[in-house]
Short mmCIF file of C-alpha atoms in Angstrom, two decimals:
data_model
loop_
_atom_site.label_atom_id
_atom_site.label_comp_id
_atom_site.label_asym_id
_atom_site.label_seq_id
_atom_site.Cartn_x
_atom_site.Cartn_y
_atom_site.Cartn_z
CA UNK A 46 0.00 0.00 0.00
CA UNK A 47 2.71 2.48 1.16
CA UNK A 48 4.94 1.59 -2.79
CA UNK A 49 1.27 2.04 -4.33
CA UNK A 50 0.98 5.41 -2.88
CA UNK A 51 4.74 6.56 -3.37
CA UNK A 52 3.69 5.26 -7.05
CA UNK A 53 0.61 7.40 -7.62
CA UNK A 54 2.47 10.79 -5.88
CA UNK A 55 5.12 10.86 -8.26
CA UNK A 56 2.86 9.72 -11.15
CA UNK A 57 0.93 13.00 -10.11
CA UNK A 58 4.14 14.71 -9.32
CA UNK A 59 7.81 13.85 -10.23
CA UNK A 60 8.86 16.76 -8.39
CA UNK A 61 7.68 16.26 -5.05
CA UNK A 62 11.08 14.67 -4.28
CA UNK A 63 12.60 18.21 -3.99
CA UNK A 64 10.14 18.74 -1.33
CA UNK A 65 11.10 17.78 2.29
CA UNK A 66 7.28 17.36 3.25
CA UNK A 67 7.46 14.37 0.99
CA UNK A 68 10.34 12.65 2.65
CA UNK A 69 9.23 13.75 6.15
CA UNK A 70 5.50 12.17 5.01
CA UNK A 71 6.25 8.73 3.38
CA UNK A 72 9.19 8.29 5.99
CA UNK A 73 6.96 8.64 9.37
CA UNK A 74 4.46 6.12 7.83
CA UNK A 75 7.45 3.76 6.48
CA UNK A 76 9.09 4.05 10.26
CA UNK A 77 5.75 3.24 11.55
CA UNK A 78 5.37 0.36 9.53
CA UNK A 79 8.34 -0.61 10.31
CA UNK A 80 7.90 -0.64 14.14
CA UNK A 81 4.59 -1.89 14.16
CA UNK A 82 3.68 -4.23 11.67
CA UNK A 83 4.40 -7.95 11.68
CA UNK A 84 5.49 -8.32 15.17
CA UNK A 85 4.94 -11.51 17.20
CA UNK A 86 3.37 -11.54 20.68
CA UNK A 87 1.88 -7.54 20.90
CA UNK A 88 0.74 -7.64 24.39
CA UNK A 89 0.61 -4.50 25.00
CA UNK A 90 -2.19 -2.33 25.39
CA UNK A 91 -3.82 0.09 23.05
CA UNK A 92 -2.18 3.50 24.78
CA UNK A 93 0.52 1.61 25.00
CA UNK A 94 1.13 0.62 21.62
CA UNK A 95 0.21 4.66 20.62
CA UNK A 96 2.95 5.76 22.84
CA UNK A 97 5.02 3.52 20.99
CA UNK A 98 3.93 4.85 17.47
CA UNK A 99 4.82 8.32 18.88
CA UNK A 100 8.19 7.18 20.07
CA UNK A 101 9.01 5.58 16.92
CA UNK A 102 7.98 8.76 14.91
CA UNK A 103 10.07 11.11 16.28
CA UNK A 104 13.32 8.63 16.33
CA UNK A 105 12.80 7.88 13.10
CA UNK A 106 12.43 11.25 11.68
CA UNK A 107 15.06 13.03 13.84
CA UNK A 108 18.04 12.87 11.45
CA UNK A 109 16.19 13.72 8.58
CA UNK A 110 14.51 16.76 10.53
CA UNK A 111 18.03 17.81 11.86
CA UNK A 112 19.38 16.98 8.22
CA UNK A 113 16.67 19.55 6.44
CA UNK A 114 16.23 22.14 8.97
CA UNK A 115 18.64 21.18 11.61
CA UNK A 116 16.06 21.53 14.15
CA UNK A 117 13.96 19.08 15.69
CA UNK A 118 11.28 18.86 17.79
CA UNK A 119 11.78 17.24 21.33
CA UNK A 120 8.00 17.45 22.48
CA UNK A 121 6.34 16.45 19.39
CA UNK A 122 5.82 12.63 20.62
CA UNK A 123 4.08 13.91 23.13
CA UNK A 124 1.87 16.47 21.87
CA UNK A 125 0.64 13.88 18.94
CA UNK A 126 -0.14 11.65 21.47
CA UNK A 127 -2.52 14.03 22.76
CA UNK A 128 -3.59 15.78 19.72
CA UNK A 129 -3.77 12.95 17.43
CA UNK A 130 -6.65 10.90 19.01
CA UNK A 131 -8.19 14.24 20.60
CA UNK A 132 -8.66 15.51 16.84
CA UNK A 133 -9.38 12.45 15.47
CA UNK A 134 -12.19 11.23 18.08
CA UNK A 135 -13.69 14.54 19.44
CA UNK A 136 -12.66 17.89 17.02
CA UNK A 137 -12.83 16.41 13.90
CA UNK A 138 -16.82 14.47 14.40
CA UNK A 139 -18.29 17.50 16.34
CA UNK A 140 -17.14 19.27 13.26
CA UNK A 141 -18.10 16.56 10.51
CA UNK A 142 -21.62 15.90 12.16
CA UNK A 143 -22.51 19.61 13.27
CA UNK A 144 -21.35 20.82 9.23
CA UNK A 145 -24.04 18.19 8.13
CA UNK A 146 -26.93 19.32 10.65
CA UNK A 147 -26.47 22.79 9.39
CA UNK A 148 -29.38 22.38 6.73
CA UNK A 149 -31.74 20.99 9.22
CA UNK A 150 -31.36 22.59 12.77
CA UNK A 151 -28.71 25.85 12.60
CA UNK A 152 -29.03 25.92 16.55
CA UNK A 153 -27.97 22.26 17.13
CA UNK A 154 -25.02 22.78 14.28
CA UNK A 155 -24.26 25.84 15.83
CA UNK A 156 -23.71 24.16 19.35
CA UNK A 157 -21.82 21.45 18.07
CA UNK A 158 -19.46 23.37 16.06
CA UNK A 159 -19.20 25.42 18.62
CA UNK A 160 -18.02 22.44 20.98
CA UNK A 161 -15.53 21.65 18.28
CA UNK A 162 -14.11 25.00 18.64
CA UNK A 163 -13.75 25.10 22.34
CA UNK A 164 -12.30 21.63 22.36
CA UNK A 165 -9.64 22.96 19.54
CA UNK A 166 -9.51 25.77 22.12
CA UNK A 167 -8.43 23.17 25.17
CA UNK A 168 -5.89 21.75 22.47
CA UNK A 169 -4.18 24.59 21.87
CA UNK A 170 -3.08 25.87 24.82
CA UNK A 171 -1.87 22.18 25.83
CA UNK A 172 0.55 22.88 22.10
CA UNK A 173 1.24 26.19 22.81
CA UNK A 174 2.63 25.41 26.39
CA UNK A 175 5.07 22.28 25.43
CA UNK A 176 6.34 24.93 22.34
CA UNK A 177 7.48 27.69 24.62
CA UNK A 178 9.44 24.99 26.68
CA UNK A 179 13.17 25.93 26.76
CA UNK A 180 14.13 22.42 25.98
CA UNK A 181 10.97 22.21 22.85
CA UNK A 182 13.48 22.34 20.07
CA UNK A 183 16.79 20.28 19.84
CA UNK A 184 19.12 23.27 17.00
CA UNK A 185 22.25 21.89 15.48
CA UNK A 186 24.43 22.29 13.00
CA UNK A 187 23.35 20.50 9.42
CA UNK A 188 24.81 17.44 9.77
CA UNK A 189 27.27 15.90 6.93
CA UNK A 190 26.03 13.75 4.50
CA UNK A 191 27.46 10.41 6.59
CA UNK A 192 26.18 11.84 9.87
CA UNK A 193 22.91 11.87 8.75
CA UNK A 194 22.81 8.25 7.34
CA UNK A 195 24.78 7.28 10.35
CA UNK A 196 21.96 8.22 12.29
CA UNK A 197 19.52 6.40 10.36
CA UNK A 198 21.02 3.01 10.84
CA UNK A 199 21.47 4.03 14.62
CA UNK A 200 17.53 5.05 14.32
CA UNK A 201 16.20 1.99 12.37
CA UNK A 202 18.98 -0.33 14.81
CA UNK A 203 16.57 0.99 17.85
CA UNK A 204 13.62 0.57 16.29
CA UNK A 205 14.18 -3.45 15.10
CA UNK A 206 12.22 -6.29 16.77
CA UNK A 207 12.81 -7.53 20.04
CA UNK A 208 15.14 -10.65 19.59
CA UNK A 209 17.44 -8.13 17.26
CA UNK A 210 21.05 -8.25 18.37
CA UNK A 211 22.51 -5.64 20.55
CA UNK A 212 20.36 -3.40 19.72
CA UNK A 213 21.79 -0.81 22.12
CA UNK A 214 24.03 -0.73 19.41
CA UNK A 215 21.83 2.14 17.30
CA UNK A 216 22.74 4.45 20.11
CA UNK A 217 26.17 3.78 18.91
CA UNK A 218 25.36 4.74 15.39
CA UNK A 219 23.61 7.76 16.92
CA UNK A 220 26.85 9.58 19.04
CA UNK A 221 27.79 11.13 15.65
CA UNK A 222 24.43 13.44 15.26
CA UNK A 223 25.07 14.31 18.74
CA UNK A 224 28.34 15.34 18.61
CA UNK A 225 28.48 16.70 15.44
CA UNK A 226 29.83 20.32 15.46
CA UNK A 227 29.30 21.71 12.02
CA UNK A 228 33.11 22.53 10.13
CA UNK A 229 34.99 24.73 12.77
CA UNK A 230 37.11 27.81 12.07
CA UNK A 231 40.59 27.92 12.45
CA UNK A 232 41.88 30.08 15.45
CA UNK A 233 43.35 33.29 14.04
CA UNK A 234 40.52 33.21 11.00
CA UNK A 235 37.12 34.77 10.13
CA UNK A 236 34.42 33.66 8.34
CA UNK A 237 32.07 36.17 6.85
CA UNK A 238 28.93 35.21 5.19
CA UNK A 239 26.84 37.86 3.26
CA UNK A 240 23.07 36.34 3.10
CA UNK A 241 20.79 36.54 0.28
CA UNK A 242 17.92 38.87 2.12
CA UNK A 243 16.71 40.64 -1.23
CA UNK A 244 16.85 44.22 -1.26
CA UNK A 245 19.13 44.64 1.98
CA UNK A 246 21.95 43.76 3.78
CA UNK A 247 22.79 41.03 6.25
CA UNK A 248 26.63 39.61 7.07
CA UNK A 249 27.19 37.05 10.05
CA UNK A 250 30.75 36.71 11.14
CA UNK A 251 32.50 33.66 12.62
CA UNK A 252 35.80 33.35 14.45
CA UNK A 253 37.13 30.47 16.28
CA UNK A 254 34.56 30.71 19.81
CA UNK A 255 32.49 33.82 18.52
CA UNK A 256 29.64 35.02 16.34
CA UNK A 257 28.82 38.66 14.97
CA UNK A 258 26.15 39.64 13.13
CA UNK A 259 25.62 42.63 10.63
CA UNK A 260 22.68 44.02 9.66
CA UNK A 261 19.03 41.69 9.44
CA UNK A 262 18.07 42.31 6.79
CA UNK A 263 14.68 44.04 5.76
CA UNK A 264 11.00 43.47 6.70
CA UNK A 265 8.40 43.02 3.96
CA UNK A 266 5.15 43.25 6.20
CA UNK A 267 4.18 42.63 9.74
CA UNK A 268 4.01 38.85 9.29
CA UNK A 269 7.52 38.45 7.32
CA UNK A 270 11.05 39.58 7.80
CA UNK A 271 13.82 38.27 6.91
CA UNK A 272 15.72 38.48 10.22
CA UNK A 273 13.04 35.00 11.30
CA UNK A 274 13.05 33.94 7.49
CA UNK A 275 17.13 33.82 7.15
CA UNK A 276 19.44 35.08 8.98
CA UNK A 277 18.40 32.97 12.21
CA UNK A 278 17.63 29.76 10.04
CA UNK A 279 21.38 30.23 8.56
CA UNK A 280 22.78 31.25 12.01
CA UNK A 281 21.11 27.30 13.85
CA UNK A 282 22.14 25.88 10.26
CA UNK A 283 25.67 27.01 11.02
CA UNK A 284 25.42 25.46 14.68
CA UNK A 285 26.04 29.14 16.71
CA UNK A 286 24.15 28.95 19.73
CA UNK A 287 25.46 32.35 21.08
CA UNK A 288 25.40 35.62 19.43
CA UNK A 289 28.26 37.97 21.08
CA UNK A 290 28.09 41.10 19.01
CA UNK A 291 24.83 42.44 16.88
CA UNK A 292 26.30 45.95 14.79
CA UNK A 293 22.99 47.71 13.03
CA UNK A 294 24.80 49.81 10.99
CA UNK A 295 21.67 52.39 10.75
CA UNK A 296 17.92 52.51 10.95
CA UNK A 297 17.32 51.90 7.19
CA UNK A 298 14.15 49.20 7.30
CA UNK A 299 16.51 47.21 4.52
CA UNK A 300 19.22 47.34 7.26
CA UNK A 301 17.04 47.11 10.47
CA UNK A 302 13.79 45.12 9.78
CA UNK A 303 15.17 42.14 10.61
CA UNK A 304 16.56 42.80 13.94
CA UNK A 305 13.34 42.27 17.01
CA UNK A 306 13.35 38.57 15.16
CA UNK A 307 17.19 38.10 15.66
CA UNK A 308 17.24 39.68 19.24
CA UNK A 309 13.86 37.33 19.86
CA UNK A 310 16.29 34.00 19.30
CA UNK A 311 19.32 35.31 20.63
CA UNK A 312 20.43 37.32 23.15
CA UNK A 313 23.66 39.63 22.37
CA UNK A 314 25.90 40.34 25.11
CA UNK A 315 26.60 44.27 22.83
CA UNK A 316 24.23 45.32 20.88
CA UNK A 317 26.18 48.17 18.90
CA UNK A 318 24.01 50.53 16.65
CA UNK A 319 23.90 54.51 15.07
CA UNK A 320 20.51 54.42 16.15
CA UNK A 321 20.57 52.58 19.43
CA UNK A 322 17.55 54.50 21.06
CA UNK A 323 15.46 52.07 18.95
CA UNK A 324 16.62 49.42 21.45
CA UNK A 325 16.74 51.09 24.96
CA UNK A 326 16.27 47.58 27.16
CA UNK A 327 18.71 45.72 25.55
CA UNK A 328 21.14 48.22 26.26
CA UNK A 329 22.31 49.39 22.83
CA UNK A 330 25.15 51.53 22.97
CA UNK A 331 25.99 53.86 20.10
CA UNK A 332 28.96 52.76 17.70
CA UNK A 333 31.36 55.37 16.82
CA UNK A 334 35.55 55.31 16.03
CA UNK A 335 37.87 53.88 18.19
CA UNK A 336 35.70 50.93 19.32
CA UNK A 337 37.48 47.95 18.63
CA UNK A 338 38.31 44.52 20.12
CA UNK A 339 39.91 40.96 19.64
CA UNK A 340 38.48 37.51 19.08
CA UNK A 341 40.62 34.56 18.51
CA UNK A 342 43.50 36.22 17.17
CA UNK A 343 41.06 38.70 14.74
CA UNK A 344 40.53 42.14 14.79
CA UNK A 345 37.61 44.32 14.67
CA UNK A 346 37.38 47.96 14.51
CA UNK A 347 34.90 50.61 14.47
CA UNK A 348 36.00 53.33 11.78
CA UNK A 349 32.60 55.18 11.16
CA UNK A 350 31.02 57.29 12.66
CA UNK A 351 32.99 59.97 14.55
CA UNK A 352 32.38 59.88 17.73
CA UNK A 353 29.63 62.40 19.04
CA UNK A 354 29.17 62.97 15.29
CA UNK A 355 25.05 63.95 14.78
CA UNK A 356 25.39 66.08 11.40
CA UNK A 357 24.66 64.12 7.97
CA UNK A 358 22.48 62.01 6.82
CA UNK A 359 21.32 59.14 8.30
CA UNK A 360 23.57 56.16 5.65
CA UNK A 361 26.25 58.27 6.10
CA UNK A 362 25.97 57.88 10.02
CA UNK A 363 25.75 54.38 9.17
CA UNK A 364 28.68 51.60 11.62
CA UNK A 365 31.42 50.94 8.89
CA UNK A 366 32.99 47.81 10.49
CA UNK A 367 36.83 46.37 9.42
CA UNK A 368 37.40 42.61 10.26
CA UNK A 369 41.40 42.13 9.70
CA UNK A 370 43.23 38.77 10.53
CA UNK A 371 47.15 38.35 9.83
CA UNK A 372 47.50 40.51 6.47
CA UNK A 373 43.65 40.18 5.45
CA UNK A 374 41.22 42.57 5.92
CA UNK A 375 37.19 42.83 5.02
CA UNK A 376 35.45 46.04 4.98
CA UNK A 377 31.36 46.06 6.29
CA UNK A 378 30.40 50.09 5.13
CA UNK A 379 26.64 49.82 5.57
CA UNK A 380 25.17 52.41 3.13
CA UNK A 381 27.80 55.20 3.88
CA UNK A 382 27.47 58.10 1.25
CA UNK A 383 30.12 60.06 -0.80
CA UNK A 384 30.55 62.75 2.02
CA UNK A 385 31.28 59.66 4.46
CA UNK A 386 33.35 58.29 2.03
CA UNK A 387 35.66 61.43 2.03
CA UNK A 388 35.73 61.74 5.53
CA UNK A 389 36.63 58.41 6.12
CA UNK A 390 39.96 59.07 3.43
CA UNK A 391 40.83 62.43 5.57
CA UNK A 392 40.62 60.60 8.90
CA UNK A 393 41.48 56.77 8.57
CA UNK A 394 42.59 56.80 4.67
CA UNK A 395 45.45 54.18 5.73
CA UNK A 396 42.93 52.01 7.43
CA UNK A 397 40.82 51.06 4.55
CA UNK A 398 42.39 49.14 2.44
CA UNK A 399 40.64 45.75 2.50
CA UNK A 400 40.47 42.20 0.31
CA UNK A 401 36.65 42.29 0.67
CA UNK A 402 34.22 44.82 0.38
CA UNK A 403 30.49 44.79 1.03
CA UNK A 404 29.79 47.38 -1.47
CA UNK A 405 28.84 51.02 0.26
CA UNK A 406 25.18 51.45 -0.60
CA UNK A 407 23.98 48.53 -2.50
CA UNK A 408 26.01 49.89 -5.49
CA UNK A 409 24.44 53.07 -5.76
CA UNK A 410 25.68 55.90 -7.32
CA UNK A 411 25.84 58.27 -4.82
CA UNK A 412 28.56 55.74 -3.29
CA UNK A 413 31.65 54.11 -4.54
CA UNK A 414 33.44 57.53 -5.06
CA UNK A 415 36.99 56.86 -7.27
CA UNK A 416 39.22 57.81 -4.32
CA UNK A 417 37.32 55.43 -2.05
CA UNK A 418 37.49 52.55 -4.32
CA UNK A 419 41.13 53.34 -5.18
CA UNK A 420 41.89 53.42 -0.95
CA UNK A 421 39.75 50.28 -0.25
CA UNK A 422 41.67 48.01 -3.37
CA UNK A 423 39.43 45.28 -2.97
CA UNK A 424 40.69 41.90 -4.37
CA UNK A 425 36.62 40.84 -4.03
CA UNK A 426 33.30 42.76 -4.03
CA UNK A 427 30.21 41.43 -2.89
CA UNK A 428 27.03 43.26 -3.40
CA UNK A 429 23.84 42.90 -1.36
CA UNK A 430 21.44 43.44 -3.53
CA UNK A 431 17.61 42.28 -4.63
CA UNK A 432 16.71 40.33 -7.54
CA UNK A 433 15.32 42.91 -10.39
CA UNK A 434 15.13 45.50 -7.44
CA UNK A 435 13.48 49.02 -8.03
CA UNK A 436 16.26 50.96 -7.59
CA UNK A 437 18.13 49.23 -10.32
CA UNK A 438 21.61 48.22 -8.07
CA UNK A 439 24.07 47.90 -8.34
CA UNK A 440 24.62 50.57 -11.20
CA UNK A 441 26.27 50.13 -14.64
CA UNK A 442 29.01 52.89 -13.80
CA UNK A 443 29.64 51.87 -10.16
CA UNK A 444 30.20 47.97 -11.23
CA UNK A 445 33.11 49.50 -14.22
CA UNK A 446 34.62 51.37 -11.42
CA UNK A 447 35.17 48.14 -9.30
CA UNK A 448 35.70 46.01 -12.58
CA UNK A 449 38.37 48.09 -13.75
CA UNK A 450 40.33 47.90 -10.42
CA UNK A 451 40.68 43.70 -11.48
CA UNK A 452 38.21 42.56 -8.84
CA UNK A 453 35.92 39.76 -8.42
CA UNK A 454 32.54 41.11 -8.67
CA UNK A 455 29.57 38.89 -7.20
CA UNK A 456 25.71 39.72 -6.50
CA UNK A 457 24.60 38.19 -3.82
CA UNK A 458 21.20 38.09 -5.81
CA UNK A 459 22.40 35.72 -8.33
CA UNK A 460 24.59 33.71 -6.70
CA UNK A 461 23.26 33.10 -3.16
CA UNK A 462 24.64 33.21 -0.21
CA UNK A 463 28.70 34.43 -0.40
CA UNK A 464 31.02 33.08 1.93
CA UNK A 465 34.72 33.77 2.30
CA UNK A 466 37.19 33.06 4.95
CA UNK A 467 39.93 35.32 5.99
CA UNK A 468 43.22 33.35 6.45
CA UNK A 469 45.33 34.01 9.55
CA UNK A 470 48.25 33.99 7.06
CA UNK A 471 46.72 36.87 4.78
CA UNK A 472 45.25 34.68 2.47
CA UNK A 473 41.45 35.34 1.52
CA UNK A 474 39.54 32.20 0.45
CA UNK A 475 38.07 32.17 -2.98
CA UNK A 476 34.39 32.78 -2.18
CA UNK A 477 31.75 29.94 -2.14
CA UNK A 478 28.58 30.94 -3.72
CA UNK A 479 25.77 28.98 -2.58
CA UNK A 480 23.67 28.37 -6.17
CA UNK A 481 26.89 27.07 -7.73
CA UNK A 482 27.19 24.54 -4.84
CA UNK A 483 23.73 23.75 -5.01
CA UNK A 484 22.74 23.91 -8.99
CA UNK A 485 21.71 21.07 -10.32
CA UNK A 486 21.65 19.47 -14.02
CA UNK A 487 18.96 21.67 -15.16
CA UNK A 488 20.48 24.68 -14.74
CA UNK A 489 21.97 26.78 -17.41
CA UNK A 490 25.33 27.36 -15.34
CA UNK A 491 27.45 28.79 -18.39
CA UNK A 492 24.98 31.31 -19.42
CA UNK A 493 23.78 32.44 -15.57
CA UNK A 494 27.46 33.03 -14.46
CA UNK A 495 29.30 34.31 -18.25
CA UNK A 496 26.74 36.54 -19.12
CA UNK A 497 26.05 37.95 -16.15
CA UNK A 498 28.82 40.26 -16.38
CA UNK A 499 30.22 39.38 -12.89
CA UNK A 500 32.86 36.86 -11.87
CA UNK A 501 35.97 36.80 -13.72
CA UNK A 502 36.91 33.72 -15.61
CA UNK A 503 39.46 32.69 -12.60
CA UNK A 504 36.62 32.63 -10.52
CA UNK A 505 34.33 30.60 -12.88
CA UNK A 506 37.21 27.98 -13.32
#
């Protein structure tokens, strides 16, 4: 029954095996079957042979939860064993048989759909207790590819008959999912990843025992933003349970929008901002020159704005943040204008050369001035920009400028996620772009990264 229905789905759909719902689906009724099916000598009773069910579910599913989202859910065996049969034996008939006396007696429909809604009611707040539990959600780093199938023998090695040798054995097989660490960085080196957010800017920063990020990115509407919808998603994916130092480089909603999501999943021990009145009880301090400090060897230093400075406008106000390890430097401007751009050359002109630049601005026009570009002498420049956005960045004359230097040019809106590590021997890792690592056979890779004007042919090779 369970091949005749795999049959018919992808008859229906070939697709659906991009689609983790699909695995997730046909996998918690294959584990099921697996646990419960064709066993000898069931004596036990009907709750107890549910609780089992439960068990099995969320043991079987783990790695590939913790392998898609790398997150799983620690309560969910026993909220379904509540909400399953509660839904299935009480919500779900007051609903089905009130909905059918609705054409002959609107009262009695009325008070049985009614009861269905209460009882939903009860329900919920049972679920919405065991999910604000600190310990609800197990976060890890995504798991490598042998970790993951490691813990599926470990899983399926638990889950055997009785009679099945040593089957303490699967907790063996299991160790590696919970030890797994996610690929650590080398003391002395940072990590920077600039996220695709769309139209906006988001960087998170690794070192060796520390986290910083830049920037969340922007909100689209009171229900999205992409602080919940990326950065913390790539921040659990990438195992950091802490977050040490959150820099909002000004209160631009393509800068900022993001940030009450981030600060609602972590907790920042500095929250460093130009506009830190926007955050007044998590004790946001104003960023300004001359703040700097050391993690792991790397160093990080404040160079915009002047301190006390309140004149200009508010991108030019905006945190410009320099990340330098032995001989390599990156350079995080925020949207800093031309008149911040010449400041910054009178006052710390010797300071900003850099390997990697987050482009000032998105690419605009009114940034990337020829004496800036000339100081900074990227070797790489990133762009955070949106897909076909309105404002048309980065622009024609601002990508020459860089071009003609001999950098790497990359939007972050066609290639993904850009990550880059600085070396603690000055070296600056080619950047990993994260459709190239994740294109598959159907995608027209010569003609999305040759024509598209960015990338030099180093790069593509």
């Amino acid at each position: 029954g369970l091949a005749l229905a795999l049959l018919l789905v992808l008859i229906r759909d070939p697709f659906a095996v991009m689609d983790a719902g699909f695995w997730l689906s046909f996998g918690a009724v294959a584990v099921i079957l697996f646990t419960m099916s064709g066993r000898l000598n069931q004596t036990v009773n009907l709750w107890g042979r549910w609780g089992k069910v439960q068990w099995a579910a969320g043991l079987g599913l783990m790695p590939l939860l913790l392998a898609q989202f790398a997150q799983a859910s620690l309560v969910s065996p026993l909220a379904n064993l509540v909400a399953v049969p509660w839904v299935s034996w009480v919500v779900v008939p007051l609903t089905l048989v009130g909905t059918a006396l609705s054409e002959v007696s609107a009262d009695v429909a009325g008070l049985l759909l009614q009861a269905a809604h209460e009882a939903w009611s009860w329900l919920w707040l049972l679920l919405a207790w065991l999910a604000e539990r600190d310990f609800a959600l197990w976060h890890q780093a995504a798991a490598a590819t042998w970790v993951t199938l490691a813990a599926v023998v470990g899983a399926l090695w638990l889950l055997a008959p009785r009679g099945w040798p040593a089957r303490w054995l699967g907790l063996v097989w299991l160790l590696p999912l919970g030890l797994y660490q996610g690929p650590p960085v080398a003391a002395g080196e940072a990590e920077i990843s600039l996220l695709d957010v769309g139209q906006g800017l988001a960087v998170v920063v690794r070192t060796r025992h520390h986290a910083l990020v830049y920037d969340a990115g922007p909100r689209f509407g009171p229900d999205f933003d992409t602080g919940e919808a990326v950065v913390v998603p790539f921040m659990r994916h990438q195992g950091i349970e802490e977050l040490d130092v959150l820099v909002v480089s000004h209160g631009d909603m393509d800068h900022v929008g993001g940030a009450d999501s981030l600060l609602a999943a972590y907790t920042p021990a500095r929250l460093s901002s130009s506009v830190p009145e926007r955050w007044p009880d998590q004790g946001a301090r104003a960023c300004h020159v001359g703040q700097a400090w050391q993690w792991d060897g790397v160093d990080f230093q404040i160079l915009n704005p002047p301190n006390n400075e309140s004149l200009g406008s508010e991108n030019d106000l905006s945190c410009v943040l320099k990340v330098s390890t032995g001989g390599a430097s990156a350079l995080l401007s925020g949207d800093i204008e031309r008149d911040a751009e010449w400041k910054l050359l009178q006052s710390r002109g010797d300071d900003l050369a850099a390997e990697v630049l987050v482009a000032p601005h998105h690419g605009s026009l009114t940034s990337s001035t020829a004496a800036f570009v000339r100081a900074v002498d990227p070797h790489y420049v990133l762009f955070p920009v949106g897909y076909r956005n309105r404002f048309g960045f980065p622009k024609p004359a601002v990508v020459d400028r860089y071009r003609h230097t001999g950098a790497t040019l990359a939007e972050v809106a066609r290639t993904g996620t850009i990550t880059t590590r600085l070396g603690s021997d000055g070296v600056v890792a080619v950047p990993r772009y994260y459709r190239r690592r994740v294109s598959r056979y159907w995608h027209d890779r010569s003609r999305r990264w040759a024509s598209s004007g960015f990338l030099t042919k180093e790069d593509e090779h």
